[in-house]
Amino acid sequence: MSESYLKDLPKIAGYKPCYQELEAGKSYFWCACGLSKNQPFCDGSHQGTGFQPVKYTAMEYEEVLLCACKRTADAPFCDGTHNNLQDEYDSDDPDSPENRAIPEAEAGDDGRAWLDGHCFVASVAKLARHEQGNLNWSAVITGEQGAKYQSLFLLELVTGHSPVVHFGQRDVILLLTAGQGTINISSHKFAIEPETGIYIRPGEQFRLHNTGSEKLVIFAAVCPMAEVPEFAEELSSNFDDEYTQRTIGIDPANRQVMADRFFQMLVDKTLGSKVVTQFIGEIPPTKAAPHRHLYEETLVILRGRGYMWTENKKARVNAGDVIFLPRKQLHSLECTDPGSMMLAGVIYPGDNPAINY
Ligand code: FES
């Protein structure tokens, strides 16, 4: 590499960030030039290049992903930029001898196909249903299934109004997947349609109204985790006026490209949700290379089909299924649909679904 090249751009030390555990009170020097032999930290090789290491002091014990591509806009942390330095997202061959030896897990009596490390694929039609007034609900993901950070509930309203629903002092992010209607969040009413994300602030309550001919189907991600929804007769009036935008739909102008796939943020920081993030994305007919995340993730498959893979198992996924992905679990999602797979996810704690290691 010539010196003139280094003056403009650092060397790409890797296309994945480096997982590190940082000690409380300790300072670290992140390599910005990409030449260090001790990635992701500086070893002095930057001398004469014009680059300087970036100092970071950990205030508490932290698990972090430090940038290795040296193109991040959030140094020293990964911001997902590495995904766009290659034309294609890293992929894996589902027909390799190793992958062909991996057995397929079937859904058991609990409606879930269990993979490694508490990861599972749920066929939501097979889950136990509960009734509260006009509302049918199912617990899809809770602590009972191994979740530590977020829960997911399925809410279905065939007709009319639901009872008032709430989850205490938690962030609640809803996704409408079918039907037409309205939602009242305290005294404020919003129209909702399929593939709309809806944000309920901690302490707020909501009531659904089905105004169409089809069943209203909603997934409710609840953070931190709750075991059951709570119900009330009357809506409280404590709408958080600081955040007035509560619904967000698909807008092609807001798509973010990630190599040969794309995603769009729905409920995120711009709506006031700082550590819980909802996105919708489309993936092409490939199997992603196995990877991990530092956040816990729930995924609803909206269209298409494929397989969810972990180290030693795989499970079929179809439109309408839900995937639960624990933090740090090695996994890979494969789309086998000749078109693409469309999915919506909630990550917690996290604000960027493009970050993986
Ligand atoms: S060796 Fe890369 S910044 Fe010091």
GROMACS .gro file of C-alpha atoms and ligand atoms in nm:
model
  361
    1MET     CA    1   0.000   0.000   0.000
    2SER     CA    2   0.145   0.337  -0.099
    3GLU     CA    3   0.192   0.617   0.151
    4SER     CA    4  -0.029   0.848  -0.059
    5TYR     CA    5  -0.317   0.597  -0.038
    6LEU     CA    6  -0.281   0.584   0.340
    7LYS     CA    7  -0.306   0.962   0.365
    8ASP     CA    8  -0.660   0.943   0.222
    9LEU     CA    9  -0.800   0.614   0.343
   10PRO     CA   10  -0.701   0.375   0.619
   11LYS     CA   11  -0.629   0.011   0.540
   12ILE     CA   12  -0.927  -0.225   0.582
   13ALA     CA   13  -0.812  -0.455   0.861
   14GLY     CA   14  -1.126  -0.672   0.844
   15TYR     CA   15  -1.483  -0.686   0.716
   16LYS     CA   16  -1.632  -0.772   1.056
   17PRO     CA   17  -1.599  -0.576   1.382
   18CYS     CA   18  -1.392  -0.713   1.672
   19TYR     CA   19  -1.583  -0.828   1.981
   20GLN     CA   20  -1.410  -0.700   2.296
   21GLU     CA   21  -1.483  -0.695   2.668
   22LEU     CA   22  -1.362  -0.366   2.815
   23GLU     CA   23  -1.269  -0.318   3.179
   24ALA     CA   24  -1.424  -0.040   3.389
   25GLY     CA   25  -1.197   0.265   3.418
   26LYS     CA   26  -0.944   0.140   3.160
   27SER     CA   27  -0.844   0.342   2.851
   28TYR     CA   28  -0.799   0.182   2.511
   29PHE     CA   29  -0.639   0.313   2.190
   30TRP     CA   30  -0.827   0.201   1.881
   31CYS     CA   31  -0.624   0.165   1.562
   32ALA     CA   32  -0.748   0.416   1.302
   33CYS     CA   33  -0.490   0.346   1.030
   34GLY     CA   34  -0.567  -0.026   0.988
   35LEU     CA   35  -0.195  -0.122   0.995
   36SER     CA   36  -0.170  -0.246   1.354
   37LYS     CA   37  -0.087  -0.613   1.399
   38ASN     CA   38  -0.281  -0.603   1.727
   39GLN     CA   39  -0.632  -0.526   1.590
   40PRO     CA   40  -0.846  -0.351   1.688
   41PHE     CA   41  -0.588  -0.171   1.904
   42CYS     CA   42  -0.296   0.056   1.810
   43ASP     CA   43   0.059  -0.089   1.805
   44GLY     CA   44   0.231   0.229   1.682
   45SER     CA   45   0.230   0.133   1.312
   46HIS     CA   46   0.047   0.457   1.222
   47GLN     CA   47   0.368   0.660   1.251
   48GLY     CA   48   0.415   0.868   0.934
   49THR     CA   49   0.070   0.786   0.792
   50GLY     CA   50  -0.114   1.095   0.916
   51PHE     CA   51  -0.358   0.877   1.117
   52GLN     CA   52  -0.384   0.888   1.495
   53PRO     CA   53  -0.535   0.626   1.726
   54VAL     CA   54  -0.865   0.705   1.899
   55LYS     CA   55  -0.868   0.689   2.279
   56TYR     CA   56  -1.171   0.539   2.452
   57THR     CA   57  -1.215   0.503   2.828
   58ALA     CA   58  -1.470   0.249   2.948
   59MET     CA   59  -1.670   0.388   3.242
   60GLU     CA   60  -1.801   0.042   3.329
   61TYR     CA   61  -1.755  -0.315   3.210
   62GLU     CA   62  -1.869  -0.314   2.847
   63GLU     CA   63  -1.913  -0.566   2.569
   64VAL     CA   64  -1.846  -0.380   2.245
   65LEU     CA   65  -1.790  -0.429   1.875
   66LEU     CA   66  -1.492  -0.220   1.762
   67CYS     CA   67  -1.461  -0.125   1.396
   68ALA     CA   68  -1.213  -0.325   1.189
   69CYS     CA   69  -1.292  -0.182   0.844
   70LYS     CA   70  -1.182   0.163   0.967
   71ARG     CA   71  -1.466   0.333   0.779
   72THR     CA   72  -1.704   0.377   1.072
   73ALA     CA   73  -1.858   0.718   1.140
   74ASP     CA   74  -1.882   0.624   1.510
   75ALA     CA   75  -1.518   0.544   1.599
   76PRO     CA   76  -1.411   0.333   1.774
   77PHE     CA   77  -1.740   0.143   1.743
   78CYS     CA   78  -1.878  -0.046   1.444
   79ASP     CA   79  -2.167   0.135   1.273
   80GLY     CA   80  -2.237  -0.132   1.007
   81THR     CA   81  -2.043   0.045   0.729
   82HIS     CA   82  -1.846  -0.277   0.658
   83ASN     CA   83  -2.162  -0.430   0.505
   84ASN     CA   84  -2.145  -0.188   0.215
   85LEU     CA   85  -1.775  -0.228   0.136
   86GLN     CA   86  -1.858  -0.545  -0.057
   87ASP     CA   87  -2.121  -0.589  -0.329
   88GLU     CA   88  -2.276  -0.892  -0.165
   89TYR     CA   89  -2.360  -0.969   0.195
   90ASP     CA   90  -2.137  -1.253   0.320
   91SER     CA   91  -2.311  -1.577   0.227
   92ASP     CA   92  -2.279  -1.946   0.305
   93ASP     CA   93  -2.351  -2.250   0.086
   94PRO     CA   94  -2.656  -2.438   0.224
   95ASP     CA   95  -2.550  -2.741   0.017
   96SER     CA   96  -2.197  -2.771   0.156
   97PRO     CA   97  -2.126  -3.117   0.306
   98GLU     CA   98  -2.123  -2.967   0.658
   99ASN     CA   99  -2.458  -2.792   0.611
  100ARG     CA  100  -2.621  -3.095   0.447
  101ALA     CA  101  -2.542  -3.293   0.761
  102ILE     CA  102  -2.739  -3.050   0.981
  103PRO     CA  103  -3.079  -3.201   1.074
  104GLU     CA  104  -3.411  -3.019   1.049
  105ALA     CA  105  -3.602  -2.952   1.373
  106GLU     CA  106  -3.982  -2.986   1.362
  107ALA     CA  107  -4.231  -2.786   1.571
  108GLY     CA  108  -4.329  -2.970   1.889
  109ASP     CA  109  -4.657  -2.964   2.083
  110ASP     CA  110  -4.574  -2.611   2.201
  111GLY     CA  111  -4.578  -2.486   1.837
  112ARG     CA  112  -4.205  -2.414   1.841
  113ALA     CA  113  -3.913  -2.573   1.653
  114TRP     CA  114  -3.618  -2.548   1.891
  115LEU     CA  115  -3.269  -2.473   1.764
  116ASP     CA  116  -2.946  -2.420   1.960
  117GLY     CA  117  -2.916  -2.184   2.257
  118HIS     CA  118  -3.295  -2.122   2.308
  119CYS     CA  119  -3.332  -1.993   1.952
  120PHE     CA  120  -3.665  -2.109   1.803
  121VAL     CA  121  -3.909  -2.071   1.518
  122ALA     CA  122  -4.274  -2.043   1.632
  123SER     CA  123  -4.575  -2.135   1.417
  124VAL     CA  124  -4.809  -1.884   1.580
  125ALA     CA  125  -5.131  -2.061   1.474
  126LYS     CA  126  -5.028  -2.354   1.699
  127LEU     CA  127  -4.970  -2.147   2.015
  128ALA     CA  128  -5.215  -2.147   2.309
  129ARG     CA  129  -5.482  -1.872   2.274
  130HIS     CA  130  -5.637  -1.666   2.554
  131GLU     CA  131  -5.948  -1.449   2.535
  132GLN     CA  132  -6.006  -1.108   2.688
  133GLY     CA  133  -6.329  -0.954   2.563
  134ASN     CA  134  -6.307  -0.936   2.183
  135LEU     CA  135  -5.931  -0.983   2.190
  136ASN     CA  136  -5.749  -1.314   2.143
  137TRP     CA  137  -5.389  -1.316   2.254
  138SER     CA  138  -5.093  -1.557   2.263
  139ALA     CA  139  -4.757  -1.535   2.438
  140VAL     CA  140  -4.509  -1.601   2.157
  141ILE     CA  141  -4.183  -1.518   2.337
  142THR     CA  142  -4.144  -1.468   2.714
  143GLY     CA  143  -3.899  -1.559   2.988
  144GLU     CA  144  -4.055  -1.905   2.992
  145GLN     CA  145  -3.895  -1.970   2.653
  146GLY     CA  146  -3.557  -1.827   2.758
  147ALA     CA  147  -3.593  -1.459   2.662
  148LYS     CA  148  -3.400  -1.221   2.886
  149TYR     CA  149  -3.474  -0.879   2.738
  150GLN     CA  150  -3.795  -0.867   2.535
  151SER     CA  151  -4.129  -1.045   2.502
  152LEU     CA  152  -4.353  -1.082   2.200
  153PHE     CA  153  -4.731  -1.122   2.210
  154LEU     CA  154  -4.975  -1.189   1.926
  155LEU     CA  155  -5.299  -0.986   1.948
  156GLU     CA  156  -5.594  -1.066   1.721
  157LEU     CA  157  -5.919  -0.869   1.701
  158VAL     CA  158  -6.187  -1.020   1.478
  159THR     CA  159  -6.436  -0.737   1.520
  160GLY     CA  160  -6.516  -0.423   1.720
  161HIS     CA  161  -6.307  -0.280   2.004
  162SER     CA  162  -6.044  -0.453   2.214
  163PRO     CA  163  -6.023  -0.405   2.588
  164VAL     CA  164  -5.764  -0.150   2.706
  165VAL     CA  165  -5.419  -0.317   2.694
  166HIS     CA  166  -5.106  -0.210   2.881
  167PHE     CA  167  -4.766  -0.340   2.991
  168GLY     CA  168  -4.676  -0.104   3.277
  169GLN     CA  169  -4.359   0.104   3.257
  170ARG     CA  170  -4.227  -0.063   2.943
  171ASP     CA  171  -4.163   0.037   2.582
  172VAL     CA  172  -4.412  -0.139   2.354
  173ILE     CA  173  -4.362  -0.159   1.978
  174LEU     CA  174  -4.651  -0.293   1.773
  175LEU     CA  175  -4.653  -0.425   1.418
  176LEU     CA  176  -4.980  -0.458   1.230
  177THR     CA  177  -4.954  -0.745   0.981
  178ALA     CA  178  -5.318  -0.776   0.865
  179GLY     CA  179  -5.645  -0.582   0.877
  180GLN     CA  180  -5.742  -0.217   0.894
  181GLY     CA  181  -5.831  -0.015   1.197
  182THR     CA  182  -5.744   0.249   1.448
  183ILE     CA  183  -5.553   0.258   1.774
  184ASN     CA  184  -5.621   0.488   2.065
  185ILE     CA  185  -5.313   0.563   2.273
  186SER     CA  186  -5.468   0.731   2.574
  187SER     CA  187  -5.683   1.006   2.419
  188HIS     CA  188  -5.503   1.014   2.081
  189LYS     CA  189  -5.635   0.817   1.783
  190PHE     CA  190  -5.422   0.690   1.491
  191ALA     CA  191  -5.522   0.504   1.172
  192ILE     CA  192  -5.326   0.182   1.119
  193GLU     CA  193  -5.275  -0.046   0.820
  194PRO     CA  194  -5.056  -0.350   0.741
  195GLU     CA  195  -4.680  -0.313   0.787
  196THR     CA  196  -4.725  -0.015   1.015
  197GLY     CA  197  -4.500   0.018   1.322
  198ILE     CA  198  -4.664   0.174   1.628
  199TYR     CA  199  -4.487   0.310   1.936
  200ILE     CA  200  -4.639   0.305   2.286
  201ARG     CA  201  -4.433   0.492   2.548
  202PRO     CA  202  -4.375   0.352   2.901
  203GLY     CA  203  -4.686   0.388   3.118
  204GLU     CA  204  -4.926   0.445   2.826
  205GLN     CA  205  -5.226   0.227   2.743
  206PHE     CA  206  -5.396   0.145   2.414
  207ARG     CA  207  -5.721   0.018   2.267
  208LEU     CA  208  -5.761  -0.130   1.917
  209HIS     CA  209  -6.060  -0.090   1.687
  210ASN     CA  210  -6.114  -0.313   1.386
  211THR     CA  211  -6.277  -0.102   1.112
  212GLY     CA  212  -6.228  -0.351   0.825
  213SER     CA  213  -6.372  -0.686   0.722
  214GLU     CA  214  -6.054  -0.882   0.799
  215LYS     CA  215  -5.912  -0.985   1.136
  216LEU     CA  216  -5.672  -0.727   1.286
  217VAL     CA  217  -5.341  -0.904   1.355
  218ILE     CA  218  -5.081  -0.729   1.567
  219PHE     CA  219  -4.747  -0.836   1.717
  220ALA     CA  220  -4.653  -0.652   2.037
  221ALA     CA  221  -4.284  -0.644   2.133
  222VAL     CA  222  -4.245  -0.549   2.499
  223CYS     CA  223  -3.917  -0.426   2.649
  224PRO     CA  224  -3.808  -0.503   2.915
  225MET     CA  225  -3.978  -0.841   2.915
  226ALA     CA  226  -4.331  -0.901   3.048
  227GLU     CA  227  -4.494  -1.239   3.103
  228VAL     CA  228  -4.857  -1.137   3.028
  229PRO     CA  229  -5.048  -0.832   2.902
  230GLU     CA  230  -5.258  -0.637   3.152
  231PHE     CA  231  -5.610  -0.514   3.080
  232ALA     CA  232  -5.823  -0.224   3.202
  233GLU     CA  233  -6.178  -0.092   3.155
  234GLU     CA  234  -6.097   0.273   3.085
  235LEU     CA  235  -5.808   0.427   2.893
  236SER     CA  236  -5.574   0.638   3.104
  237SER     CA  237  -5.509   0.994   2.984
  238ASN     CA  238  -5.131   1.003   3.027
  239PHE     CA  239  -5.023   1.048   2.662
  240ASP     CA  240  -4.657   1.158   2.645
  241ASP     CA  241  -4.695   1.482   2.444
  242GLU     CA  242  -4.322   1.515   2.394
  243TYR     CA  243  -4.346   1.242   2.129
  244THR     CA  244  -4.642   1.292   1.896
  245GLN     CA  245  -4.549   1.072   1.598
  246ARG     CA  246  -4.652   0.719   1.694
  247THR     CA  247  -4.706   0.534   1.366
  248ILE     CA  248  -4.468   0.477   1.078
  249GLY     CA  249  -4.513   0.280   0.756
  250ILE     CA  250  -4.298   0.168   0.466
  251ASP     CA  251  -4.142   0.448   0.263
  252PRO     CA  252  -3.903   0.344  -0.018
  253ALA     CA  253  -3.727   0.680   0.023
  254ASN     CA  254  -3.612   0.569   0.371
  255ARG     CA  255  -3.457   0.239   0.262
  256GLN     CA  256  -3.101   0.175   0.373
  257VAL     CA  257  -2.895  -0.048   0.148
  258MET     CA  258  -2.686  -0.323   0.309
  259ALA     CA  259  -2.484  -0.488   0.028
  260ASP     CA  260  -2.743  -0.683  -0.181
  261ARG     CA  261  -3.025  -0.642   0.075
  262PHE     CA  262  -3.201  -0.346   0.233
  263PHE     CA  263  -3.390  -0.245   0.540
  264GLN     CA  264  -3.591   0.049   0.669
  265MET     CA  265  -3.607   0.166   1.027
  266LEU     CA  266  -3.962   0.190   1.164
  267VAL     CA  267  -3.983   0.278   1.534
  268ASP     CA  268  -3.640   0.406   1.643
  269LYS     CA  269  -3.466   0.707   1.796
  270THR     CA  270  -3.640   0.947   1.561
  271LEU     CA  271  -3.972   0.853   1.726
  272GLY     CA  272  -3.815   0.869   2.073
  273SER     CA  273  -3.735   0.499   2.126
  274LYS     CA  274  -3.371   0.505   2.231
  275VAL     CA  275  -3.279   0.143   2.306
  276VAL     CA  276  -3.557  -0.054   2.136
  277THR     CA  277  -3.555  -0.051   1.757
  278GLN     CA  278  -3.796  -0.184   1.498
  279PHE     CA  279  -3.707  -0.236   1.133
  280ILE     CA  280  -3.847  -0.399   0.821
  281GLY     CA  281  -3.623  -0.561   0.563
  282GLU     CA  282  -3.602  -0.771   0.250
  283ILE     CA  283  -3.343  -1.041   0.190
  284PRO     CA  284  -3.256  -1.208  -0.142
  285PRO     CA  285  -3.259  -1.587  -0.203
  286THR     CA  286  -2.930  -1.666  -0.026
  287LYS     CA  287  -2.810  -1.805   0.305
  288ALA     CA  288  -2.634  -1.539   0.513
  289ALA     CA  289  -2.294  -1.633   0.654
  290PRO     CA  290  -2.331  -1.741   1.021
  291HIS     CA  291  -2.298  -1.441   1.255
  292ARG     CA  292  -2.399  -1.307   1.597
  293HIS     CA  293  -2.549  -0.990   1.746
  294LEU     CA  294  -2.506  -0.827   2.085
  295TYR     CA  295  -2.883  -0.761   2.102
  296GLU     CA  296  -3.178  -0.996   2.150
  297GLU     CA  297  -3.400  -1.007   1.840
  298THR     CA  298  -3.756  -1.106   1.751
  299LEU     CA  299  -3.840  -1.147   1.382
  300VAL     CA  300  -4.182  -1.179   1.215
  301ILE     CA  301  -4.173  -1.328   0.864
  302LEU     CA  302  -4.407  -1.122   0.646
  303ARG     CA  303  -4.353  -1.287   0.307
  304GLY     CA  304  -4.143  -1.566   0.159
  305ARG     CA  305  -3.997  -1.881   0.309
  306GLY     CA  306  -3.665  -2.034   0.405
  307TYR     CA  307  -3.470  -2.180   0.696
  308MET     CA  308  -3.328  -2.052   1.021
  309TRP     CA  309  -2.994  -2.216   1.098
  310THR     CA  310  -2.791  -2.238   1.418
  311GLU     CA  311  -2.472  -2.444   1.479
  312ASN     CA  312  -2.631  -2.791   1.480
  313LYS     CA  313  -2.992  -2.749   1.369
  314LYS     CA  314  -3.212  -2.576   1.117
  315ALA     CA  315  -3.588  -2.508   1.106
  316ARG     CA  316  -3.821  -2.419   0.823
  317VAL     CA  317  -3.970  -2.065   0.831
  318ASN     CA  318  -4.280  -1.953   0.647
  319ALA     CA  319  -4.476  -1.629   0.622
  320GLY     CA  320  -4.648  -1.564   0.955
  321ASP     CA  321  -4.383  -1.746   1.162
  322VAL     CA  322  -4.182  -1.580   1.437
  323ILE     CA  323  -3.811  -1.632   1.511
  324PHE     CA  324  -3.659  -1.572   1.852
  325LEU     CA  325  -3.287  -1.503   1.847
  326PRO     CA  326  -3.099  -1.476   2.180
  327ARG     CA  327  -2.798  -1.243   2.219
  328LYS     CA  328  -2.470  -1.381   2.081
  329GLN     CA  329  -2.634  -1.694   1.934
  330LEU     CA  330  -2.459  -1.798   1.612
  331HIS     CA  331  -2.720  -1.809   1.336
  332SER     CA  332  -2.793  -1.768   0.970
  333LEU     CA  333  -3.123  -1.698   0.795
  334GLU     CA  334  -3.170  -1.849   0.450
  335CYS     CA  335  -3.431  -1.734   0.199
  336THR     CA  336  -3.532  -2.020  -0.033
  337ASP     CA  337  -3.805  -1.821  -0.204
  338PRO     CA  338  -3.712  -1.743  -0.566
  339GLY     CA  339  -3.826  -1.384  -0.504
  340SER     CA  340  -3.722  -1.262  -0.161
  341MET     CA  341  -3.811  -1.282   0.205
  342MET     CA  342  -3.969  -0.984   0.380
  343LEU     CA  343  -3.943  -0.961   0.757
  344ALA     CA  344  -3.986  -0.716   1.043
  345GLY     CA  345  -3.774  -0.725   1.357
  346VAL     CA  346  -3.731  -0.567   1.696
  347ILE     CA  347  -3.385  -0.549   1.853
  348TYR     CA  348  -3.318  -0.470   2.219
  349PRO     CA  349  -3.093  -0.333   2.348
  350GLY     CA  350  -2.976  -0.185   2.020
  351ASP     CA  351  -3.027   0.086   1.762
  352ASN     CA  352  -2.871  -0.059   1.448
  353PRO     CA  353  -2.974  -0.394   1.293
  354ALA     CA  354  -2.678  -0.374   1.050
  355ILE     CA  355  -2.424  -0.448   1.324
  356ASN     CA  356  -2.314  -0.810   1.355
  357TYR     CA  357  -1.999  -1.005   1.426
  358FES     S1  358  -0.142   0.136   1.457
  358FES    FE1  359  -0.327   0.207   1.358
  358FES     S2  360  -0.370   0.394   1.467
  358FES    FE2  361  -0.188   0.324   1.564
   0.00000   0.00000   0.00000
